[in-house]
Amino acid sequence: MKLKNDLIIRAAKGERVERVPVWMMRQAGRILPEYRAVREKAGSFIKLATTPELAAEVTIQPVDILGTDAAIIFSDILVVPEAMGLPYEMLEAKGPIFPKVIQTKKDIDVLRIANPEKELSYVLKAIDIVKKELDGKVPLIGFAGAPFTIFCYMVEGKGSKTFSVAKKMLYSDPELAHLLLQKITDTTIAYLKAQVKHGADLVQIFDSWAGILSPDQYRKFSLPYIAQICDAINEVPVTIFAKGAFFARKEMSNLKCEVIGLDWNMDISESRRMIPHKTLQGNLDPCVLYGSFKEIEKQTKKMIKNFGGQKYIANLGHGVYPDTDPEKVKCFIEAVKNYTI
Ligand code: CP3
């Protein structure tokens, strides 16, 4: 189906755009009262994410309410371990937790390389519904966690500031770590290909914990697996967002992907110089949205001026924080849309 608004796809491919496109990481969710109402109705996050009709409804909400130039499928990166045979729970106000974690080769051997049409059919069904309901209004972004970030949760079992339990395996038993990373990668490639087959117009890889690795460790345990994904997904543009991996920008410029996402610690001009041929995405500090409307407009304009209007997708430098006022979010989105390039 032909897209009525294909700004993000054109920007991702490096084609000319008339204005800068904008969306926000974590746009589908906690900031919107309309989301919280559906979440209440569903009863739990997991119920919401596994009920295709409801997941589709909250996917489309930010497009209608906030005016973003793309929808991102409502799901979570942790559905991949679950599909491989390691289920998670989502604790209220605490976040994800895995009752069982990966410690031995036997733990890895019993994991499966998921068949997305089977174990992740609820996400694919949600994509089918969203595509039908959007009717080409804006593109749909699919996503998955980067293998290293998924590895962190599967070994650590929960969120952590340091992920020292997961990192311990990299030093104490690197072969075991590689075995698990490869299995996650194989599942992720199958999962992303299925998302694309069902209609995802672009896919993004979230390497949320990239920043806890040294450059050497990042080169060994994260980049090669991201590279496999980039090599495998050729059907649609691919965005790599590696939070905190400022040290790997040069290497990321050589990946077979179209877009690199930046967090707010990464200098814009320096990043353009290091990644000259790709589209960049980002990178407003989500805390700017706690400022006044005037300040948000000022910071947004300054950011776009620094990036330049082409080969650029406006976004925050990480997901929007849950306690952000939706009116402030609208102010950010409008400021991007009103910017003349
Ligand atoms: O709008 C979107 O971006 C689509 C939906 C989406 C969610 N999670 C929904 C969600 C996406 C893209 C994610 C990705 C995700 N999940 C990441 C990578 C992005 C990042 O932020 O770095 C990570 C690390 C997770 C793991 C995760 N899921 C955590 C740590 C938590 C708890 C803390 C939190 O952010 O709320 C979740 C839960 C989660 N995932 C919620 C939502 C809307 C909140 C659950 C609720 O509604 O109670």
Tab-separated table of C-alpha atoms and ligand atoms in Angstrom:
chain	number	residue	atom	x	y	z
A	1	MET	CA	0.000	0.000	0.000
A	2	LYS	CA	1.220	3.472	-0.840
A	3	LEU	CA	2.034	5.719	2.127
A	4	LYS	CA	0.381	9.146	2.229
A	5	ASN	CA	3.107	10.443	4.545
A	6	ASP	CA	6.427	8.794	3.702
A	7	LEU	CA	8.716	11.527	5.096
A	8	ILE	CA	10.486	9.195	7.520
A	9	ILE	CA	11.131	6.564	4.848
A	10	ARG	CA	12.484	9.151	2.405
A	11	ALA	CA	14.645	10.739	5.108
A	12	ALA	CA	15.931	7.285	6.123
A	13	LYS	CA	16.934	6.550	2.526
A	14	GLY	CA	18.693	9.901	2.247
A	15	GLU	CA	16.146	11.282	-0.242
A	16	ARG	CA	15.064	14.905	-0.146
A	17	VAL	CA	12.236	15.951	2.195
A	18	GLU	CA	10.172	19.158	2.365
A	19	ARG	CA	10.219	19.174	6.157
A	20	VAL	CA	11.893	17.251	8.958
A	21	PRO	CA	9.964	14.138	10.053
A	22	VAL	CA	9.473	13.415	13.751
A	23	TRP	CA	8.532	10.548	16.069
A	24	MET	CA	9.464	9.635	19.623
A	25	MET	CA	10.924	6.528	21.173
A	26	ARG	CA	8.407	5.153	23.703
A	27	GLN	CA	5.676	7.368	22.226
A	28	ALA	CA	3.105	4.577	22.567
A	29	GLY	CA	2.468	4.404	26.236
A	30	ARG	CA	2.732	5.842	29.637
A	31	ILE	CA	2.562	9.593	28.830
A	32	LEU	CA	-0.978	9.413	27.422
A	33	PRO	CA	-4.094	9.203	29.645
A	34	GLU	CA	-5.741	7.442	26.687
A	35	TYR	CA	-3.040	4.731	26.924
A	36	ARG	CA	-3.500	4.355	30.664
A	37	ALA	CA	-7.251	3.836	30.129
A	38	VAL	CA	-6.652	0.959	27.682
A	39	ARG	CA	-3.935	-0.470	29.944
A	40	GLU	CA	-6.423	-0.408	32.848
A	41	LYS	CA	-8.972	-2.223	30.714
A	42	ALA	CA	-6.386	-4.855	29.746
A	43	GLY	CA	-5.421	-5.388	33.385
A	44	SER	CA	-1.664	-5.728	32.879
A	45	PHE	CA	1.115	-4.701	30.530
A	46	ILE	CA	1.604	-8.263	29.283
A	47	LYS	CA	-2.117	-8.732	28.660
A	48	LEU	CA	-2.142	-5.467	26.711
A	49	ALA	CA	0.907	-6.424	24.665
A	50	THR	CA	-0.456	-9.903	23.871
A	51	THR	CA	-3.967	-8.774	22.858
A	52	PRO	CA	-3.559	-7.675	19.212
A	53	GLU	CA	-6.671	-5.428	19.080
A	54	LEU	CA	-5.593	-3.488	22.190
A	55	ALA	CA	-1.917	-3.340	21.187
A	56	ALA	CA	-3.051	-1.955	17.828
A	57	GLU	CA	-5.231	0.667	19.512
A	58	VAL	CA	-2.387	2.066	21.654
A	59	THR	CA	-0.002	1.947	18.688
A	60	ILE	CA	-2.218	4.347	16.749
A	61	GLN	CA	-3.039	6.705	19.653
A	62	PRO	CA	0.123	8.853	19.433
A	63	VAL	CA	-0.309	9.313	15.668
A	64	ASP	CA	-3.808	10.720	16.183
A	65	ILE	CA	-3.233	12.559	19.479
A	66	LEU	CA	0.339	13.823	19.128
A	67	GLY	CA	0.667	14.031	15.343
A	68	THR	CA	3.821	11.931	14.964
A	69	ASP	CA	5.038	11.050	11.447
A	70	ALA	CA	5.207	7.320	12.280
A	71	ALA	CA	3.624	4.710	14.502
A	72	ILE	CA	5.790	2.220	16.408
A	73	ILE	CA	4.254	-1.151	17.117
A	74	PHE	CA	3.270	-1.479	20.764
A	75	SER	CA	5.239	-4.357	22.227
A	76	ASP	CA	8.443	-4.810	24.185
A	77	ILE	CA	11.965	-5.971	23.417
A	78	LEU	CA	11.487	-8.742	26.020
A	79	VAL	CA	9.010	-10.705	23.903
A	80	VAL	CA	12.061	-12.253	22.181
A	81	PRO	CA	13.421	-14.109	25.252
A	82	GLU	CA	9.865	-15.162	26.011
A	83	ALA	CA	9.484	-16.606	22.500
A	84	MET	CA	12.787	-18.466	22.978
A	85	GLY	CA	11.451	-20.104	26.126
A	86	LEU	CA	12.450	-17.664	28.883
A	87	PRO	CA	9.295	-15.879	30.079
A	88	TYR	CA	9.266	-12.506	31.850
A	89	GLU	CA	6.937	-10.759	34.258
A	90	MET	CA	6.339	-7.020	34.454
A	91	LEU	CA	6.190	-5.800	38.035
A	92	GLU	CA	4.130	-2.685	38.681
A	93	ALA	CA	6.401	0.380	39.049
A	94	LYS	CA	9.464	-1.921	39.112
A	95	GLY	CA	9.906	-3.158	35.581
A	96	PRO	CA	10.678	-6.523	34.044
A	97	ILE	CA	11.867	-9.600	35.889
A	98	PHE	CA	12.809	-13.082	34.642
A	99	PRO	CA	11.985	-15.815	37.169
A	100	LYS	CA	14.553	-18.092	35.464
A	101	VAL	CA	17.896	-16.855	34.075
A	102	ILE	CA	20.618	-18.243	31.816
A	103	GLN	CA	23.661	-19.596	33.636
A	104	THR	CA	24.855	-22.752	31.892
A	105	LYS	CA	25.229	-24.286	28.438
A	106	LYS	CA	22.287	-26.553	29.220
A	107	ASP	CA	20.130	-23.452	29.877
A	108	ILE	CA	21.044	-22.234	26.372
A	109	ASP	CA	20.580	-25.630	24.720
A	110	VAL	CA	16.936	-25.823	25.825
A	111	LEU	CA	16.145	-22.378	24.368
A	112	ARG	CA	14.585	-22.434	20.911
A	113	ILE	CA	15.221	-20.254	17.892
A	114	ALA	CA	11.698	-18.900	17.805
A	115	ASN	CA	9.325	-19.278	14.907
A	116	PRO	CA	7.760	-15.793	14.916
A	117	GLU	CA	4.576	-16.944	13.153
A	118	LYS	CA	4.031	-19.240	16.109
A	119	GLU	CA	5.545	-17.805	19.290
A	120	LEU	CA	5.180	-14.135	18.313
A	121	SER	CA	1.980	-14.350	16.308
A	122	TYR	CA	0.265	-11.844	18.621
A	123	VAL	CA	2.736	-9.107	17.585
A	124	LEU	CA	2.322	-9.961	13.892
A	125	LYS	CA	-1.459	-9.927	14.276
A	126	ALA	CA	-1.226	-6.473	15.918
A	127	ILE	CA	0.880	-5.305	12.935
A	128	ASP	CA	-1.801	-6.610	10.526
A	129	ILE	CA	-4.503	-4.633	12.367
A	130	VAL	CA	-2.413	-1.450	12.632
A	131	LYS	CA	-1.543	-1.486	8.916
A	132	LYS	CA	-5.187	-1.883	8.018
A	133	GLU	CA	-6.333	0.890	10.359
A	134	LEU	CA	-3.557	3.318	9.454
A	135	ASP	CA	-4.457	2.824	5.799
A	136	GLY	CA	-1.161	4.389	4.711
A	137	LYS	CA	-1.518	7.512	6.879
A	138	VAL	CA	2.035	7.152	8.257
A	139	PRO	CA	4.680	4.402	8.202
A	140	LEU	CA	4.793	1.703	10.888
A	141	ILE	CA	8.078	1.128	12.697
A	142	GLY	CA	8.893	-2.407	13.836
A	143	PHE	CA	11.608	-3.099	16.390
A	144	ALA	CA	13.663	-5.519	18.423
A	145	GLY	CA	16.312	-5.253	21.105
A	146	ALA	CA	19.938	-5.654	20.039
A	147	PRO	CA	21.247	-9.117	20.938
A	148	PHE	CA	23.560	-7.728	23.633
A	149	THR	CA	20.751	-5.806	25.375
A	150	ILE	CA	18.516	-8.904	25.313
A	151	PHE	CA	21.459	-10.980	26.618
A	152	CYS	CA	21.702	-8.562	29.575
A	153	TYR	CA	18.123	-9.287	30.657
A	154	MET	CA	18.345	-13.048	30.030
A	155	VAL	CA	21.455	-13.426	32.205
A	156	GLU	CA	20.839	-10.712	34.834
A	157	GLY	CA	17.124	-11.477	35.126
A	158	LYS	CA	16.123	-7.863	35.753
A	159	GLY	CA	17.088	-4.270	35.136
A	160	SER	CA	20.337	-3.081	36.694
A	161	LYS	CA	22.570	-0.005	36.725
A	162	THR	CA	25.699	-2.051	35.986
A	163	PHE	CA	24.445	-5.404	34.612
A	164	SER	CA	27.480	-6.838	36.415
A	165	VAL	CA	26.022	-10.376	36.495
A	166	ALA	CA	25.572	-10.334	32.709
A	167	LYS	CA	28.970	-8.687	32.112
A	168	LYS	CA	30.626	-11.282	34.354
A	169	MET	CA	29.825	-13.961	31.752
A	170	LEU	CA	31.623	-11.958	29.041
A	171	TYR	CA	34.856	-12.233	31.050
A	172	SER	CA	34.409	-15.600	32.763
A	173	ASP	CA	32.903	-17.642	29.915
A	174	PRO	CA	33.008	-15.709	26.624
A	175	GLU	CA	32.209	-18.831	24.575
A	176	LEU	CA	28.977	-19.342	26.468
A	177	ALA	CA	28.119	-15.669	25.956
A	178	HIS	CA	28.694	-15.969	22.199
A	179	LEU	CA	26.525	-19.089	22.045
A	180	LEU	CA	23.616	-17.235	23.640
A	181	LEU	CA	24.182	-14.061	21.580
A	182	GLN	CA	24.057	-16.099	18.354
A	183	LYS	CA	20.813	-17.795	19.341
A	184	ILE	CA	19.240	-14.427	20.178
A	185	THR	CA	20.508	-13.029	16.849
A	186	ASP	CA	18.982	-15.890	14.836
A	187	THR	CA	15.620	-15.362	16.545
A	188	THR	CA	15.827	-11.580	16.104
A	189	ILE	CA	16.502	-11.825	12.365
A	190	ALA	CA	13.531	-14.183	11.883
A	191	TYR	CA	11.355	-11.908	14.026
A	192	LEU	CA	12.283	-8.712	12.154
A	193	LYS	CA	11.781	-10.400	8.780
A	194	ALA	CA	8.313	-11.480	9.927
A	195	GLN	CA	7.501	-7.926	11.087
A	196	VAL	CA	8.518	-6.632	7.651
A	197	LYS	CA	6.484	-9.326	5.894
A	198	HIS	CA	3.439	-8.222	7.893
A	199	GLY	CA	3.963	-4.578	6.952
A	200	ALA	CA	6.598	-2.846	9.105
A	201	ASP	CA	7.960	-0.043	6.882
A	202	LEU	CA	11.205	0.449	8.820
A	203	VAL	CA	12.794	-1.376	11.742
A	204	GLN	CA	14.798	-0.088	14.680
A	205	ILE	CA	17.264	-2.008	16.860
A	206	PHE	CA	17.447	-0.790	20.475
A	207	ASP	CA	20.858	-1.430	22.054
A	208	SER	CA	19.808	0.275	25.270
A	209	TRP	CA	22.715	-1.043	27.365
A	210	ALA	CA	25.513	-0.552	24.807
A	211	GLY	CA	26.996	2.133	27.061
A	212	ILE	CA	27.967	-0.286	29.842
A	213	LEU	CA	30.593	-1.977	27.635
A	214	SER	CA	34.173	-0.921	26.985
A	215	PRO	CA	34.908	-0.226	23.298
A	216	ASP	CA	36.767	-3.562	23.081
A	217	GLN	CA	33.917	-5.533	24.621
A	218	TYR	CA	31.419	-3.703	22.423
A	219	ARG	CA	33.394	-4.737	19.335
A	220	LYS	CA	33.383	-8.369	20.474
A	221	PHE	CA	29.947	-8.866	21.997
A	222	SER	CA	27.567	-6.385	20.409
A	223	LEU	CA	28.634	-4.979	17.031
A	224	PRO	CA	29.161	-8.318	15.196
A	225	TYR	CA	25.613	-9.418	16.041
A	226	ILE	CA	24.120	-6.056	15.045
A	227	ALA	CA	26.095	-6.378	11.790
A	228	GLN	CA	24.504	-9.790	11.124
A	229	ILE	CA	21.066	-8.235	11.547
A	230	CYS	CA	21.931	-5.320	9.237
A	231	ASP	CA	23.241	-7.732	6.596
A	232	ALA	CA	20.079	-9.849	6.809
A	233	ILE	CA	17.431	-7.120	6.655
A	234	ASN	CA	17.475	-5.580	3.187
A	235	GLU	CA	13.761	-5.141	2.557
A	236	VAL	CA	13.258	-1.892	4.531
A	237	PRO	CA	15.459	0.804	6.100
A	238	VAL	CA	17.134	-0.194	9.379
A	239	THR	CA	17.922	2.144	12.295
A	240	ILE	CA	20.540	1.285	14.914
A	241	PHE	CA	20.148	3.071	18.231
A	242	ALA	CA	22.968	2.184	20.628
A	243	LYS	CA	22.533	4.229	23.774
A	244	GLY	CA	25.854	5.388	25.210
A	245	ALA	CA	28.004	3.906	22.424
A	246	PHE	CA	29.590	7.234	21.442
A	247	PHE	CA	32.906	5.334	21.148
A	248	ALA	CA	31.553	3.102	18.373
A	249	ARG	CA	30.201	5.748	16.008
A	250	LYS	CA	32.982	5.319	13.452
A	251	GLU	CA	32.380	1.557	13.283
A	252	MET	CA	28.632	2.050	13.169
A	253	SER	CA	29.084	4.243	10.098
A	254	ASN	CA	30.240	1.067	8.272
A	255	LEU	CA	27.184	-1.037	9.172
A	256	LYS	CA	24.821	-1.989	6.375
A	257	CYS	CA	22.016	0.150	7.799
A	258	GLU	CA	20.397	3.422	6.749
A	259	VAL	CA	19.982	5.342	10.029
A	260	ILE	CA	22.005	5.792	13.221
A	261	GLY	CA	20.168	7.025	16.311
A	262	LEU	CA	22.071	9.340	18.661
A	263	ASP	CA	21.531	9.981	22.347
A	264	TRP	CA	21.913	13.497	23.777
A	265	ASN	CA	25.479	12.905	24.971
A	266	MET	CA	26.656	12.657	21.377
A	267	ASP	CA	27.718	15.935	19.794
A	268	ILE	CA	25.758	16.567	16.590
A	269	SER	CA	28.475	18.073	14.344
A	270	GLU	CA	31.044	15.545	15.514
A	271	SER	CA	28.562	12.709	14.780
A	272	ARG	CA	27.901	14.075	11.281
A	273	ARG	CA	31.642	14.060	10.626
A	274	MET	CA	32.019	10.502	11.950
A	275	ILE	CA	28.949	9.143	10.131
A	276	PRO	CA	28.946	11.190	6.908
A	277	HIS	CA	26.855	8.952	4.643
A	278	LYS	CA	23.940	7.923	6.811
A	279	THR	CA	20.762	9.559	8.048
A	280	LEU	CA	20.932	10.532	11.723
A	281	GLN	CA	18.114	10.393	14.251
A	282	GLY	CA	17.730	12.068	17.639
A	283	ASN	CA	18.771	13.490	20.016
A	284	LEU	CA	16.980	15.977	22.273
A	285	ASP	CA	17.468	15.334	25.983
A	286	PRO	CA	14.041	14.020	27.117
A	287	CYS	CA	14.384	16.362	30.130
A	288	VAL	CA	14.067	19.371	27.807
A	289	LEU	CA	10.343	18.478	27.759
A	290	TYR	CA	10.153	19.421	31.460
A	291	GLY	CA	11.085	22.990	30.465
A	292	SER	CA	8.780	25.832	29.389
A	293	PHE	CA	7.066	25.795	25.977
A	294	LYS	CA	9.435	28.582	24.923
A	295	GLU	CA	12.493	26.642	25.993
A	296	ILE	CA	11.304	23.490	24.171
A	297	GLU	CA	10.857	25.474	20.931
A	298	LYS	CA	14.264	27.089	21.335
A	299	GLN	CA	16.108	23.832	22.031
A	300	THR	CA	14.293	22.003	19.215
A	301	LYS	CA	15.155	24.680	16.650
A	302	LYS	CA	18.763	24.721	17.788
A	303	MET	CA	18.944	20.931	17.408
A	304	ILE	CA	17.514	20.909	13.864
A	305	LYS	CA	19.803	23.731	12.808
A	306	ASN	CA	22.766	21.678	14.035
A	307	PHE	CA	21.676	18.519	12.214
A	308	GLY	CA	20.571	20.343	9.048
A	309	GLY	CA	17.187	19.576	7.504
A	310	GLN	CA	18.115	16.649	5.235
A	311	LYS	CA	19.194	13.085	6.108
A	312	TYR	CA	17.672	13.683	9.494
A	313	ILE	CA	14.789	12.284	11.589
A	314	ALA	CA	13.902	14.310	14.692
A	315	ASN	CA	13.473	12.351	17.923
A	316	LEU	CA	14.499	12.465	21.552
A	317	GLY	CA	17.855	11.024	22.591
A	318	HIS	CA	16.054	8.177	24.399
A	319	GLY	CA	12.467	7.250	25.254
A	320	VAL	CA	10.100	9.943	26.499
A	321	TYR	CA	9.820	9.889	30.309
A	322	PRO	CA	6.446	8.702	31.672
A	323	ASP	CA	5.711	11.864	33.683
A	324	THR	CA	6.071	14.211	30.688
A	325	ASP	CA	3.079	16.499	30.030
A	326	PRO	CA	1.523	15.502	26.664
A	327	GLU	CA	1.117	19.230	25.872
A	328	LYS	CA	4.915	19.609	26.106
A	329	VAL	CA	5.310	16.633	23.797
A	330	LYS	CA	2.950	18.266	21.285
A	331	CYS	CA	4.991	21.462	21.556
A	332	PHE	CA	8.157	19.515	20.582
A	333	ILE	CA	6.418	17.828	17.644
A	334	GLU	CA	4.901	21.098	16.412
A	335	ALA	CA	8.257	22.867	16.731
A	336	VAL	CA	9.792	20.273	14.395
A	337	LYS	CA	6.915	20.485	11.929
A	338	ASN	CA	7.014	24.293	11.836
A	339	TYR	CA	10.747	24.452	11.153
A	340	THR	CA	11.397	25.702	7.615
A	341	ILE	CA	14.265	23.946	5.878
B	1	CP3	O1	6.232	3.489	21.979
B	1	CP3	C1	7.102	2.632	21.847
B	1	CP3	O2	8.299	2.920	21.760
B	1	CP3	C2	6.665	1.181	21.634
B	1	CP3	C3	6.645	0.360	22.778
B	1	CP3	C4	7.887	-0.018	23.551
B	1	CP3	C5	7.796	-0.445	24.881
B	1	CP3	N1	9.034	-0.896	25.279
B	1	CP3	C6	6.558	-0.471	25.675
B	1	CP3	C7	6.652	-0.510	27.143
B	1	CP3	C8	9.239	-0.140	23.167
B	1	CP3	C9	9.906	0.242	21.842
B	1	CP3	C10	9.939	-0.714	24.264
B	1	CP3	C11	11.367	-1.051	24.213
B	1	CP3	C12	12.070	-1.415	25.435
B	1	CP3	N2	11.617	-2.154	26.496
B	1	CP3	C13	13.427	-1.141	25.666
B	1	CP3	C14	14.348	-0.438	24.695
B	1	CP3	C15	14.146	1.012	24.684
B	1	CP3	C16	14.722	1.734	25.870
B	1	CP3	O3	13.938	2.371	26.571
B	1	CP3	O4	15.945	1.701	26.020
B	1	CP3	C17	13.768	-1.667	26.932
B	1	CP3	C18	15.116	-1.559	27.612
B	1	CP3	C19	12.598	-2.317	27.436
B	1	CP3	C20	12.469	-3.098	28.696
B	1	CP3	C21	11.414	-2.543	29.567
B	1	CP3	N3	10.058	-2.578	29.298
B	1	CP3	C22	11.584	-1.911	30.816
B	1	CP3	C23	12.928	-1.638	31.470
B	1	CP3	C24	10.304	-1.586	31.295
B	1	CP3	C25	9.932	-0.998	32.623
B	1	CP3	C26	10.278	0.399	32.773
B	1	CP3	C27	9.491	1.275	31.831
B	1	CP3	O5	10.094	1.761	30.886
B	1	CP3	O6	8.296	1.474	32.069
B	1	CP3	C28	9.355	-1.958	30.298
B	1	CP3	C29	7.903	-1.777	30.364
B	1	CP3	C30	7.228	-1.087	29.231
B	1	CP3	N4	7.495	-1.290	27.921
B	1	CP3	C31	6.185	-0.145	29.349
B	1	CP3	C32	5.809	0.212	28.053
B	1	CP3	C33	4.724	1.148	27.646
B	1	CP3	C34	5.531	0.315	30.655
B	1	CP3	C35	4.640	-0.739	31.158
B	1	CP3	C36	3.333	-0.191	31.665
B	1	CP3	O7	2.524	0.332	30.891
B	1	CP3	O8	3.157	-0.345	32.860
